[in-house]
Structures are given as C-alpha cells and as structure tokens.
C-alpha cells in the first residue's frame, strides 16, 4: 500500500507517493533522490540524517513517511543554497574550515539552521546544545561552532 | 608571487560537501544493483559443524557464497596472510564472516540472512593477554604471539646504578572504536570487458587490489579499485576494506550483477577492527635532579584473532615507548598476543597513543616521587637537536619538543595553576563540589613508514598536463576528510608557480593513478608531498625546454611565476597558452617519479636500531579539567596544544586535525568504553558507545610552530596521527592534579574514580 502526500519540499510543492511505513530517510534518499541527507546509525543517535520538518530538526531515520501531513514543510541540505549559491551559513563553514569528511555536514547545517530559526542570537552554549544531537568524528566541533557563531 | 602554501585555502571538496552533491558510495545510483550482507560468527571460538539454509526460504531468489566459492586464495594479503576472507572449519572471533548473501532488495536480504543458521561446536575462547600467554589453546603459531620486538640502547644495569630513585608503574588502555560517521561501504560492478570495478570507502586502493587479485585468482588488469569520497576513516578503512572488497567481488562474480554492501552500525561495530588494548609497564631510574638514567619498558597488546596490521602497530608503538626523552640506557620489549576477540588493526596513532599514554602518565608519577613539578621534569629530559632517541636515531634537524613545551606552559601559566590547584585541592578535599586541575603531556609521532619502509614500498606519484593549463595530480593517496586532496594540490601549485585552482587530484583508481603507498602513517604530506615537489620540478623543466625552444630564449633564465613564463623582467607567455601549445605540438606531458629516502637513513629491522623515521613531529598538550566530586564527572574546560610540524601547508586544516584528533583522544580517555565481554562487543550502537558531542569539547587553543625539515615539501612533516597521542595522558594528569586520584587505566569513567576514591 502506498499513500500520497503533497508537501513543500525545499520551497517547491511536491507530491510524493510512498509506503506509509517507509522511513522518511529512505523516501528522501531513495524516492526523491536527495542523497545529501546521510544515514549514520539508523537509530536516531548520530544526527547525520537530520532534516527540517515544519522548521523543527528531526532525525529522518525515526520518522515514517505516513507521519507527514499534506502541507508540511520539508527542507533538506539541497534546499539551503540560495540564488547566489552557498548561503551565509554554508559560506561561513567554508571560511572557518568546518568541513572535513563531510558525512555529518548536511545534518549539522540543518541543525544549525533550525537553531538560528528559533534563536537569532544564540550563545556559544546554546550553539553547542543546538548541535549536540549531531555527531562529528573529524573536526572537534570547534570550527563548526565558530562557523555558526559568525553568522549570528 | 601568489602563494597557496601557508594560507587557509578552502578545501577543494567543501562546496560539494556543503550542498549534498558529494556522492559517497551509498549515494550512487548503480543500475540493477543488488544488496549484499554477511552472516557472521556468533561465538568467539569453535568449529563450524554445519551451515543450514532453511528450506522454507526461496534460495533461488538470492545468491550466497561460502569459502568454497573463492576461486583463489582464501586470505587477505598483508604482512601475514593468516586471516581468511570467509571462515572454513573454525571461527576465531565473534563477527567473523561465514556466508555472504546478495539479494535484489534489502528486505529479501534481511529475510535470507535470518534463514541461515550456523551450527557450532563451541570451544573455550582465549580472551585476555594472560590467557594467551598460558598457551593452553593455540590461536597463532606455537605461542599465540603475533609479533614481538626488543629495542636495546646502552646498558640498563649501568643506568639503574646511576639512579637515585627507581619508579615503577603499570598503565592500561582498552578497545577503541573508530566510529567514523559513514560505516564500512563497498560495491563491486562488473565491467563490460568481463573485469570488475570494486569501489567504496577505503584508504588504500592498492591494498585492496592486492588482496582481490589473490582472492579472485586473476590478473591485475581484470579488476580496478576506486576510492569514493569517504565519511571518515581514522585507520578503520586501512585493512578492513580488503575483506569487504572481497565480499562484494565474490557476490558480484557469482550473481553477475553489481553488488553494494554497506554495514549497519551494529554490524560495523561487531565486525570491524578496533584499537589494540594495551598493558605497558615502566621501571625508570632517575637522579635526584630528575635526569632519566634508565628506562625499562614492557609493552603488551591484545591483537585479537588475526594479525591484520598488528606487527607494524606494535613496532610503531614500541619505537615511541620511551617518549620524547633523552636517556642513555633503555630496553623496551613488546609483544602482541592473539586472542579470540575481534581483530585489532590500524587506528590513528597506530600503537603510539597507548605507549605515549603510559610514558606521559608515568612521567607525572616520577615528578611527584621526586617532588619536581611535571613541567620541569619534562623540560630537563626532553629531546633536543643532536640527541639520540631510544632507537639511537640522531636528531639532525626539526626538533621542536622543547619549544612546544615552553609554548603551552607559558600559554596557560601551567606552573602557577598547577601549584595553586594542588594546594587548593589538598586543602579542600571532599569539601568542594568542583575541583579544578591542570595536566601536561609532551609527545611526538614519527612520519612515514618505519625505517626503510618507504623504499620498499616503491612509492610513486605524478603530474599530467591537461588542456588550458590544468594540472592533474596522479596519486593513490586518498582524501578521507584530512585534506590531502587540498594540501597536495597546494604543494604542486606553489612548486610550479600556478594558482591552486589549476591543480586537482585525480580520483584514486588503480587504473588511473600510480601506487603512492597507502594513505596511512602520517606520510601523505611529508612523503608524497615531497615526491610531488620533485615531479613538479621535472614537469617545469620539460616546459622550460619547450618554451626555450619555441621562443628562442635561454632555458636557465626561465621562471614560472604567477602562471606566466618569464625571462628576467620579460614576460614570455602564460601557462595556459604554453600548455595548449605543448599538448598540440609535443603531445602528452606526464611525469611519474619514485620516492627516494633521505640518504642518511640507516635502519636495522631486526634490532629496531637506527633512523626509525625520516622525521618526527612534536607536540605538547595542557588539559584543564573540572571534576565534580559528587558525581565524578570530568569536564575538560580547556585544551592548549602546541605542535611543531615543520611547515603548516594549510594552517586551518592543521588546527582542524589537531582539534579533531585531540577530541578522539578525549573520548578514549574519558568515555569511549568499548566493552567486549566473552568476545561479544556490548556497546553495539552509538547510544551505548559514547563519543564526544559538541557539549563535551574544551575551549581549543592550538599554537603552530614551524621548524622546517629539509626533506619535507616546503619543510612540512606529517600530523595526521600525532593529535591522538597526547590528549589522554594530559587529561589523566589533570584529573590527578584536581583530585589526587591517580587512574592508570583509561577510560577514566566516574565509576573508576569512585572506586579509586573509596580506596583512599
């Protein structure tokens, strides 16, 4: 059985038909071919699969497609660029050397985007808290935090 | 002239990584691809009686392989060849592969795996070093020894006679999981010519090729190995991909289809290698003024069921066992034992974090016994220019240990804080909730293969001219997040005199690039970067000959500056035009060269005496911690690191390496407690295997010190592994300063601190 959802995906109204028990992660990566969103653990521990659902950061490995409602707002890393290319946050990641292997980066950008949507002037502690659900094994986080801090 | 070396040039791959465009293996849409999986041993040791394929399942819908399907040799090809691709009669560890399955969907794969049942006759496993020494059950050879070394310098008896005090200590470390964010992932795709492309997340394409040629019993032209973008590795994808690559190759051969195999986090933790647990014993003679007179060191590693990289991990570990200190009389012995645990293999640091943890925790114990502060003891003994290491290597140049020590100590007022915290904490014992402490570690890491390894490896790399003045770097070195594919082009761009944007690294595919040796051992920048400067010089020479001929100018007067050929003050032509002219008039311009070791390198592998490495990089860490005396939680507040690395090709990448590696050391020191009980890993996911989050990080301060090395590109040495070596002892020493509790076994969990506290 498949169900249909009409959602706003990265700024475009999109109709998606998929199994209601499929993980949102698999729908995003498989059906929608948006492979920027990564799977790191499949258990909601690492945050690599973070996407924005109605401006909240969620682990897409823990949400089923059937849980989406028509009219939902879904943003993946592919939806972050603007007309001029990389957005301010992404450019700050470049400038601060916040990217190493890159596997955590899509999720990290999504978590940071959610944080900045809800809190325009986060403190360093709030930035740390905001990305604490996103594991990075390469960078030591310092440069990622600085990258976020600089766009505040 | 516009230089790229020394600047924070943005990584060449970061745009694609920030937009989700980078295609890691799992992101590739491979047409008609099946999914592979592994059925592995659920017991640590025993005989396989029978493999039952449950008849209720439709086995015609999938493909399965056992060792009987292997056309060539059933083993990986490393230093030793003891590890089977698929178990035959016996299994020697939990997670050892027995049956491979490929299926058209993940669901069918999962059903197929659950319908394969292995019957075992289980035996009593050998799990600890003590049990391995007992030799009641033999796993490897006649003595369960995977590797052993002894390094002798001077005469221990003489050294101990000179000593006023002899201090002993024993230090232990546990299993350590790589926890790369992208799990092990490989695919095999049949080629139209009947050959096979094997690709995925791997550090060393030529290692995988070597094993595949042997396993498939085919010529090297029948299979090519390609590295795809990697989501982290840290040594975890050095040796393991030779197994996984064989799995996908066997499944693809048998099914005639592409097969992708990506481990779940649980399978990855159960099956893939770990850092070797260690027990290191020190007996040290010192004079009253702190001068080291004798060091007797005994290193023991638990290697797990197969050798993988153990002989070289142990070798590197023991070479660093005396730390960055001068001592005339040293004897270090080291043994790696086989046990029925998951094999231990390469992990950033490669045996050195274990031995540096021991010596650096021990130095603080010595300092206390003598009543000298830890900084003074280290400063007194630290290796300087003209000294010899424990392998009797003469340090000829680029020795930054003392400078690192001085920089970190001054950077955070070490002595003052250390004294103050000690006084406060002794006075306040038990009355304060939070006690602060500060700790120090001094350490080094040899870059490149040990001894003459770089000559044996026949390292090659090259450059090739493309149209419009683009230069392609041909190297088997892989980008795994460390920045190699930015740093190597930076070196080439500056050596040639062209902008960084004109240089890029070819995809490391064994059909496209020469064997530059594996991307390991902190060797890429120092060794392959150096080789590329040689290639660039020859490359430039060939272009100068062409320009001299074409424009009738003196070749010796030519220079390539800012992508323009100039003779004296006269601009002859630009690099782009010259490149296109060369390609149309002369043809291909491709330079491949082979690495030559510095001429003075002398090494005896049997005695482990001589020039162990072309150069060492040096560093010092100061950790500042807060210990909650109610919960025994340890917070690392600040970490000051000074690193001497010859030359920082890209300072922001250097700092990123230092911080990231130190955070892995912090995790290993405090929270990464991989429990393997009766051969079974207990923490099989990232909920129970805790790695540091953004909440756990200290305030990072990294100081870069440059003492150029003559045989490094622009003076650069390696730093890939160095940052994992020093963090743990600095933290443990800080905990002692804060609490008076000397923990000699990491990770220092709150439970261990509580137990230690209860003993007082």
PDB file of N, CA and C in Angstrom, chain A residues 63-136:
ATOM      1  N   UNK A  63      11.379   8.891  11.576  1.00  0.00           N
ATOM      2  CA  UNK A  63      10.048   9.364  11.198  1.00  0.00           C
ATOM      3  C   UNK A  63       9.582   8.546   9.991  1.00  0.00           C
ATOM      4  N   UNK A  64       8.331   8.096  10.042  1.00  0.00           N
ATOM      5  CA  UNK A  64       7.807   7.331   8.910  1.00  0.00           C
ATOM      6  C   UNK A  64       7.103   8.278   7.948  1.00  0.00           C
ATOM      7  N   UNK A  65       7.114   7.908   6.685  1.00  0.00           N
ATOM      8  CA  UNK A  65       6.514   8.768   5.660  1.00  0.00           C
ATOM      9  C   UNK A  65       5.049   9.055   5.977  1.00  0.00           C
ATOM     10  N   UNK A  66       4.352   8.046   6.490  1.00  0.00           N
ATOM     11  CA  UNK A  66       2.930   8.206   6.811  1.00  0.00           C
ATOM     12  C   UNK A  66       2.660   9.258   7.885  1.00  0.00           C
ATOM     13  N   UNK A  67       3.692   9.625   8.630  1.00  0.00           N
ATOM     14  CA  UNK A  67       3.515  10.648   9.672  1.00  0.00           C
ATOM     15  C   UNK A  67       3.453  12.063   9.084  1.00  0.00           C
ATOM     16  N   UNK A  68       3.881  12.198   7.827  1.00  0.00           N
ATOM     17  CA  UNK A  68       3.804  13.528   7.197  1.00  0.00           C
ATOM     18  C   UNK A  68       2.349  13.865   6.887  1.00  0.00           C
ATOM     19  N   UNK A  69       2.005  15.174   6.927  1.00  0.00           N
ATOM     20  CA  UNK A  69       0.665  15.600   6.547  1.00  0.00           C
ATOM     21  C   UNK A  69       0.773  16.492   5.314  1.00  0.00           C
ATOM     22  N   UNK A  70      -0.324  16.559   4.579  1.00  0.00           N
ATOM     23  CA  UNK A  70      -0.333  17.472   3.428  1.00  0.00           C
ATOM     24  C   UNK A  70      -0.012  18.882   3.921  1.00  0.00           C
ATOM     25  N   UNK A  71       0.761  19.594   3.153  1.00  0.00           N
ATOM     26  CA  UNK A  71       1.086  20.968   3.512  1.00  0.00           C
ATOM     27  C   UNK A  71       2.323  21.091   4.400  1.00  0.00           C
ATOM     28  N   UNK A  72       2.907  19.949   4.798  1.00  0.00           N
ATOM     29  CA  UNK A  72       4.124  20.010   5.629  1.00  0.00           C
ATOM     30  C   UNK A  72       5.272  20.667   4.856  1.00  0.00           C
ATOM     31  N   UNK A  73       6.163  21.249   5.620  1.00  0.00           N
ATOM     32  CA  UNK A  73       7.332  21.952   5.067  1.00  0.00           C
ATOM     33  C   UNK A  73       8.561  21.091   5.324  1.00  0.00           C
ATOM     34  N   UNK A  74       9.186  20.599   4.256  1.00  0.00           N
ATOM     35  CA  UNK A  74      10.360  19.741   4.441  1.00  0.00           C
ATOM     36  C   UNK A  74      11.571  20.390   3.778  1.00  0.00           C
ATOM     37  N   UNK A  75      12.644  20.543   4.550  1.00  0.00           N
ATOM     38  CA  UNK A  75      13.872  21.116   3.984  1.00  0.00           C
ATOM     39  C   UNK A  75      15.017  20.146   4.199  1.00  0.00           C
ATOM     40  N   UNK A  76      15.736  19.835   3.112  1.00  0.00           N
ATOM     41  CA  UNK A  76      16.948  19.013   3.211  1.00  0.00           C
ATOM     42  C   UNK A  76      18.133  19.903   2.849  1.00  0.00           C
ATOM     43  N   UNK A  77      19.325  19.353   2.942  1.00  0.00           N
ATOM     44  CA  UNK A  77      20.525  20.164   2.671  1.00  0.00           C
ATOM     45  C   UNK A  77      20.487  20.753   1.257  1.00  0.00           C
ATOM     46  N   UNK A  78      19.820  20.040   0.353  1.00  0.00           N
ATOM     47  CA  UNK A  78      19.754  20.527  -1.034  1.00  0.00           C
ATOM     48  C   UNK A  78      18.945  21.817  -1.136  1.00  0.00           C
ATOM     49  N   UNK A  79      18.164  22.102  -0.098  1.00  0.00           N
ATOM     50  CA  UNK A  79      17.321  23.296  -0.133  1.00  0.00           C
ATOM     51  C   UNK A  79      17.948  24.510   0.526  1.00  0.00           C
ATOM     52  N   UNK A  80      19.208  24.399   0.908  1.00  0.00           N
ATOM     53  CA  UNK A  80      19.820  25.509   1.662  1.00  0.00           C
ATOM     54  C   UNK A  80      20.435  26.592   0.783  1.00  0.00           C
ATOM     55  N   UNK A  81      20.902  26.209  -0.389  1.00  0.00           N
ATOM     56  CA  UNK A  81      21.536  27.211  -1.255  1.00  0.00           C
ATOM     57  C   UNK A  81      20.506  28.267  -1.670  1.00  0.00           C
ATOM     58  N   UNK A  82      20.965  29.469  -1.905  1.00  0.00           N
ATOM     59  CA  UNK A  82      20.061  30.485  -2.451  1.00  0.00           C
ATOM     60  C   UNK A  82      20.460  30.781  -3.891  1.00  0.00           C
ATOM     61  N   UNK A  83      19.849  31.792  -4.479  1.00  0.00           N
ATOM     62  CA  UNK A  83      20.076  32.047  -5.909  1.00  0.00           C
ATOM     63  C   UNK A  83      21.546  32.320  -6.223  1.00  0.00           C
ATOM     64  N   UNK A  84      22.222  32.882  -5.239  1.00  0.00           N
ATOM     65  CA  UNK A  84      23.632  33.231  -5.486  1.00  0.00           C
ATOM     66  C   UNK A  84      24.589  32.085  -5.152  1.00  0.00           C
ATOM     67  N   UNK A  85      24.036  30.974  -4.758  1.00  0.00           N
ATOM     68  CA  UNK A  85      24.902  29.834  -4.418  1.00  0.00           C
ATOM     69  C   UNK A  85      24.837  29.545  -2.936  1.00  0.00           C
ATOM     70  N   UNK A  86      25.991  29.282  -2.330  1.00  0.00           N
ATOM     71  CA  UNK A  86      26.029  28.935  -0.905  1.00  0.00           C
ATOM     72  C   UNK A  86      25.392  30.043  -0.070  1.00  0.00           C
ATOM     73  N   UNK A  87      24.636  29.666   0.941  1.00  0.00           N
ATOM     74  CA  UNK A  87      24.068  30.690   1.816  1.00  0.00           C
ATOM     75  C   UNK A  87      25.102  31.136   2.856  1.00  0.00           C
ATOM     76  N   UNK A  88      24.730  32.079   3.679  1.00  0.00           N
ATOM     77  CA  UNK A  88      25.701  32.677   4.629  1.00  0.00           C
ATOM     78  C   UNK A  88      26.303  31.625   5.546  1.00  0.00           C
ATOM     79  N   UNK A  89      25.441  30.733   6.029  1.00  0.00           N
ATOM     80  CA  UNK A  89      25.917  29.694   6.947  1.00  0.00           C
ATOM     81  C   UNK A  89      26.903  28.771   6.236  1.00  0.00           C
ATOM     82  N   UNK A  90      26.552  28.360   5.031  1.00  0.00           N
ATOM     83  CA  UNK A  90      27.447  27.479   4.273  1.00  0.00           C
ATOM     84  C   UNK A  90      28.787  28.163   3.991  1.00  0.00           C
ATOM     85  N   UNK A  91      28.703  29.446   3.632  1.00  0.00           N
ATOM     86  CA  UNK A  91      29.947  30.188   3.355  1.00  0.00           C
ATOM     87  C   UNK A  91      30.797  30.308   4.610  1.00  0.00           C
ATOM     88  N   UNK A  92      30.139  30.431   5.739  1.00  0.00           N
ATOM     89  CA  UNK A  92      30.880  30.510   6.993  1.00  0.00           C
ATOM     90  C   UNK A  92      31.563  29.171   7.312  1.00  0.00           C
ATOM     91  N   UNK A  93      30.916  28.082   6.946  1.00  0.00           N
ATOM     92  CA  UNK A  93      31.550  26.761   7.111  1.00  0.00           C
ATOM     93  C   UNK A  93      32.818  26.671   6.251  1.00  0.00           C
ATOM     94  N   UNK A  94      32.763  27.218   5.034  1.00  0.00           N
ATOM     95  CA  UNK A  94      33.947  27.209   4.151  1.00  0.00           C
ATOM     96  C   UNK A  94      35.060  28.020   4.797  1.00  0.00           C
ATOM     97  N   UNK A  95      34.714  29.230   5.199  1.00  0.00           N
ATOM     98  CA  UNK A  95      35.709  30.173   5.713  1.00  0.00           C
ATOM     99  C   UNK A  95      36.390  29.639   6.970  1.00  0.00           C
ATOM    100  N   UNK A  96      35.622  28.987   7.820  1.00  0.00           N
ATOM    101  CA  UNK A  96      36.169  28.536   9.099  1.00  0.00           C
ATOM    102  C   UNK A  96      36.767  27.134   9.081  1.00  0.00           C
ATOM    103  N   UNK A  97      36.810  26.525   7.919  1.00  0.00           N
ATOM    104  CA  UNK A  97      37.384  25.171   7.841  1.00  0.00           C
ATOM    105  C   UNK A  97      36.585  24.181   8.665  1.00  0.00           C
ATOM    106  N   UNK A  98      35.260  24.291   8.588  1.00  0.00           N
ATOM    107  CA  UNK A  98      34.397  23.451   9.429  1.00  0.00           C
ATOM    108  C   UNK A  98      34.079  22.108   8.792  1.00  0.00           C
ATOM    109  N   UNK A  99      34.520  21.922   7.544  1.00  0.00           N
ATOM    110  CA  UNK A  99      34.193  20.683   6.828  1.00  0.00           C
ATOM    111  C   UNK A  99      35.426  19.788   6.750  1.00  0.00           C
ATOM    112  N   UNK A 100      35.292  18.554   7.193  1.00  0.00           N
ATOM    113  CA  UNK A 100      36.373  17.590   6.965  1.00  0.00           C
ATOM    114  C   UNK A 100      35.838  16.489   6.052  1.00  0.00           C
ATOM    115  N   UNK A 101      35.442  15.333   6.644  1.00  0.00           N
ATOM    116  CA  UNK A 101      34.985  14.254   5.757  1.00  0.00           C
ATOM    117  C   UNK A 101      33.647  14.573   5.136  1.00  0.00           C
ATOM    118  N   UNK A 102      32.859  15.369   5.817  1.00  0.00           N
ATOM    119  CA  UNK A 102      31.609  15.841   5.229  1.00  0.00           C
ATOM    120  C   UNK A 102      30.379  15.015   5.542  1.00  0.00           C
ATOM    121  N   UNK A 103      30.554  13.859   6.164  1.00  0.00           N
ATOM    122  CA  UNK A 103      29.396  12.984   6.379  1.00  0.00           C
ATOM    123  C   UNK A 103      28.387  13.592   7.359  1.00  0.00           C
ATOM    124  N   UNK A 104      28.850  14.351   8.319  1.00  0.00           N
ATOM    125  CA  UNK A 104      27.941  14.955   9.304  1.00  0.00           C
ATOM    126  C   UNK A 104      27.421  16.303   8.831  1.00  0.00           C
ATOM    127  N   UNK A 105      28.035  16.852   7.795  1.00  0.00           N
ATOM    128  CA  UNK A 105      27.815  18.258   7.436  1.00  0.00           C
ATOM    129  C   UNK A 105      26.371  18.585   7.039  1.00  0.00           C
ATOM    130  N   UNK A 106      25.734  17.773   6.181  1.00  0.00           N
ATOM    131  CA  UNK A 106      24.330  18.113   5.866  1.00  0.00           C
ATOM    132  C   UNK A 106      23.467  18.194   7.127  1.00  0.00           C
ATOM    133  N   UNK A 107      23.603  17.227   8.005  1.00  0.00           N
ATOM    134  CA  UNK A 107      22.826  17.223   9.243  1.00  0.00           C
ATOM    135  C   UNK A 107      23.194  18.383  10.140  1.00  0.00           C
ATOM    136  N   UNK A 108      24.486  18.697  10.169  1.00  0.00           N
ATOM    137  CA  UNK A 108      24.977  19.796  11.005  1.00  0.00           C
ATOM    138  C   UNK A 108      24.406  21.129  10.513  1.00  0.00           C
ATOM    139  N   UNK A 109      24.391  21.310   9.195  1.00  0.00           N
ATOM    140  CA  UNK A 109      23.838  22.551   8.625  1.00  0.00           C
ATOM    141  C   UNK A 109      22.348  22.670   8.945  1.00  0.00           C
ATOM    142  N   UNK A 110      21.645  21.535   8.858  1.00  0.00           N
ATOM    143  CA  UNK A 110      20.209  21.545   9.141  1.00  0.00           C
ATOM    144  C   UNK A 110      19.967  21.896  10.616  1.00  0.00           C
ATOM    145  N   UNK A 111      20.757  21.286  11.506  1.00  0.00           N
ATOM    146  CA  UNK A 111      20.590  21.561  12.939  1.00  0.00           C
ATOM    147  C   UNK A 111      20.875  23.035  13.228  1.00  0.00           C
ATOM    148  N   UNK A 112      21.921  23.560  12.588  1.00  0.00           N
ATOM    149  CA  UNK A 112      22.280  24.960  12.807  1.00  0.00           C
ATOM    150  C   UNK A 112      21.197  25.880  12.251  1.00  0.00           C
ATOM    151  N   UNK A 113      20.637  25.509  11.109  1.00  0.00           N
ATOM    152  CA  UNK A 113      19.565  26.305  10.506  1.00  0.00           C
ATOM    153  C   UNK A 113      18.356  26.354  11.439  1.00  0.00           C
ATOM    154  N   UNK A 114      18.002  25.191  11.999  1.00  0.00           N
ATOM    155  CA  UNK A 114      16.865  25.135  12.925  1.00  0.00           C
ATOM    156  C   UNK A 114      17.134  26.003  14.147  1.00  0.00           C
ATOM    157  N   UNK A 115      18.355  25.878  14.667  1.00  0.00           N
ATOM    158  CA  UNK A 115      18.722  26.678  15.838  1.00  0.00           C
ATOM    159  C   UNK A 115      18.535  28.165  15.558  1.00  0.00           C
ATOM    160  N   UNK A 116      19.060  28.608  14.410  1.00  0.00           N
ATOM    161  CA  UNK A 116      19.029  30.035  14.088  1.00  0.00           C
ATOM    162  C   UNK A 116      17.617  30.517  13.740  1.00  0.00           C
ATOM    163  N   UNK A 117      16.754  29.609  13.324  1.00  0.00           N
ATOM    164  CA  UNK A 117      15.352  29.980  13.082  1.00  0.00           C
ATOM    165  C   UNK A 117      14.656  30.318  14.404  1.00  0.00           C
ATOM    166  N   UNK A 118      15.005  29.563  15.435  1.00  0.00           N
ATOM    167  CA  UNK A 118      14.325  29.733  16.715  1.00  0.00           C
ATOM    168  C   UNK A 118      15.022  30.729  17.631  1.00  0.00           C
ATOM    169  N   UNK A 119      16.290  30.932  17.399  1.00  0.00           N
ATOM    170  CA  UNK A 119      17.075  31.794  18.283  1.00  0.00           C
ATOM    171  C   UNK A 119      18.062  32.583  17.427  1.00  0.00           C
ATOM    172  N   UNK A 120      17.769  33.843  17.212  1.00  0.00           N
ATOM    173  CA  UNK A 120      18.596  34.655  16.292  1.00  0.00           C
ATOM    174  C   UNK A 120      19.966  34.969  16.884  1.00  0.00           C
ATOM    175  N   UNK A 121      20.055  34.956  18.195  1.00  0.00           N
ATOM    176  CA  UNK A 121      21.330  35.317  18.824  1.00  0.00           C
ATOM    177  C   UNK A 121      21.740  34.274  19.872  1.00  0.00           C
ATOM    178  N   UNK A 122      22.012  33.051  19.406  1.00  0.00           N
ATOM    179  CA  UNK A 122      22.376  32.021  20.387  1.00  0.00           C
ATOM    180  C   UNK A 122      23.748  32.291  21.009  1.00  0.00           C
ATOM    181  N   UNK A 123      23.864  31.932  22.269  1.00  0.00           N
ATOM    182  CA  UNK A 123      25.178  31.996  22.924  1.00  0.00           C
ATOM    183  C   UNK A 123      25.961  30.763  22.482  1.00  0.00           C
ATOM    184  N   UNK A 124      27.275  30.723  22.828  1.00  0.00           N
ATOM    185  CA  UNK A 124      28.095  29.558  22.466  1.00  0.00           C
ATOM    186  C   UNK A 124      27.494  28.290  23.077  1.00  0.00           C
ATOM    187  N   UNK A 125      27.046  28.404  24.329  1.00  0.00           N
ATOM    188  CA  UNK A 125      26.437  27.232  24.975  1.00  0.00           C
ATOM    189  C   UNK A 125      25.199  26.775  24.224  1.00  0.00           C
ATOM    190  N   UNK A 126      24.409  27.759  23.763  1.00  0.00           N
ATOM    191  CA  UNK A 126      23.188  27.403  23.015  1.00  0.00           C
ATOM    192  C   UNK A 126      23.530  26.796  21.653  1.00  0.00           C
ATOM    193  N   UNK A 127      24.610  27.271  21.044  1.00  0.00           N
ATOM    194  CA  UNK A 127      25.045  26.664  19.774  1.00  0.00           C
ATOM    195  C   UNK A 127      25.464  25.215  20.032  1.00  0.00           C
ATOM    196  N   UNK A 128      26.257  25.007  21.083  1.00  0.00           N
ATOM    197  CA  UNK A 128      26.700  23.648  21.415  1.00  0.00           C
ATOM    198  C   UNK A 128      25.495  22.741  21.651  1.00  0.00           C
ATOM    199  N   UNK A 129      24.542  23.260  22.419  1.00  0.00           N
ATOM    200  CA  UNK A 129      23.329  22.495  22.711  1.00  0.00           C
ATOM    201  C   UNK A 129      22.564  22.206  21.416  1.00  0.00           C
ATOM    202  N   UNK A 130      22.522  23.212  20.546  1.00  0.00           N
ATOM    203  CA  UNK A 130      21.764  23.087  19.298  1.00  0.00           C
ATOM    204  C   UNK A 130      22.299  22.026  18.358  1.00  0.00           C
ATOM    205  N   UNK A 131      23.607  21.773  18.429  1.00  0.00           N
ATOM    206  CA  UNK A 131      24.176  20.758  17.523  1.00  0.00           C
ATOM    207  C   UNK A 131      24.633  19.513  18.294  1.00  0.00           C
ATOM    208  N   UNK A 132      24.238  19.428  19.564  1.00  0.00           N
ATOM    209  CA  UNK A 132      24.702  18.298  20.388  1.00  0.00           C
ATOM    210  C   UNK A 132      24.124  16.968  19.908  1.00  0.00           C
ATOM    211  N   UNK A 133      23.052  17.010  19.125  1.00  0.00           N
ATOM    212  CA  UNK A 133      22.489  15.770  18.588  1.00  0.00           C
ATOM    213  C   UNK A 133      23.112  15.352  17.282  1.00  0.00           C
ATOM    214  N   UNK A 134      24.131  16.076  16.845  1.00  0.00           N
ATOM    215  CA  UNK A 134      24.788  15.759  15.581  1.00  0.00           C
ATOM    216  C   UNK A 134      26.239  15.392  15.835  1.00  0.00           C
ATOM    217  N   UNK A 135      26.557  14.120  15.646  1.00  0.00           N
ATOM    218  CA  UNK A 135      27.920  13.677  15.914  1.00  0.00           C
ATOM    219  C   UNK A 135      28.839  13.997  14.742  1.00  0.00           C
ATOM    220  N   UNK A 136      30.035  14.490  15.094  1.00  0.00           N
ATOM    221  CA  UNK A 136      31.090  14.694  14.109  1.00  0.00           C
ATOM    222  C   UNK A 136      32.316  14.011  14.689  1.00  0.00           C
TER     223      UNK A 136
END
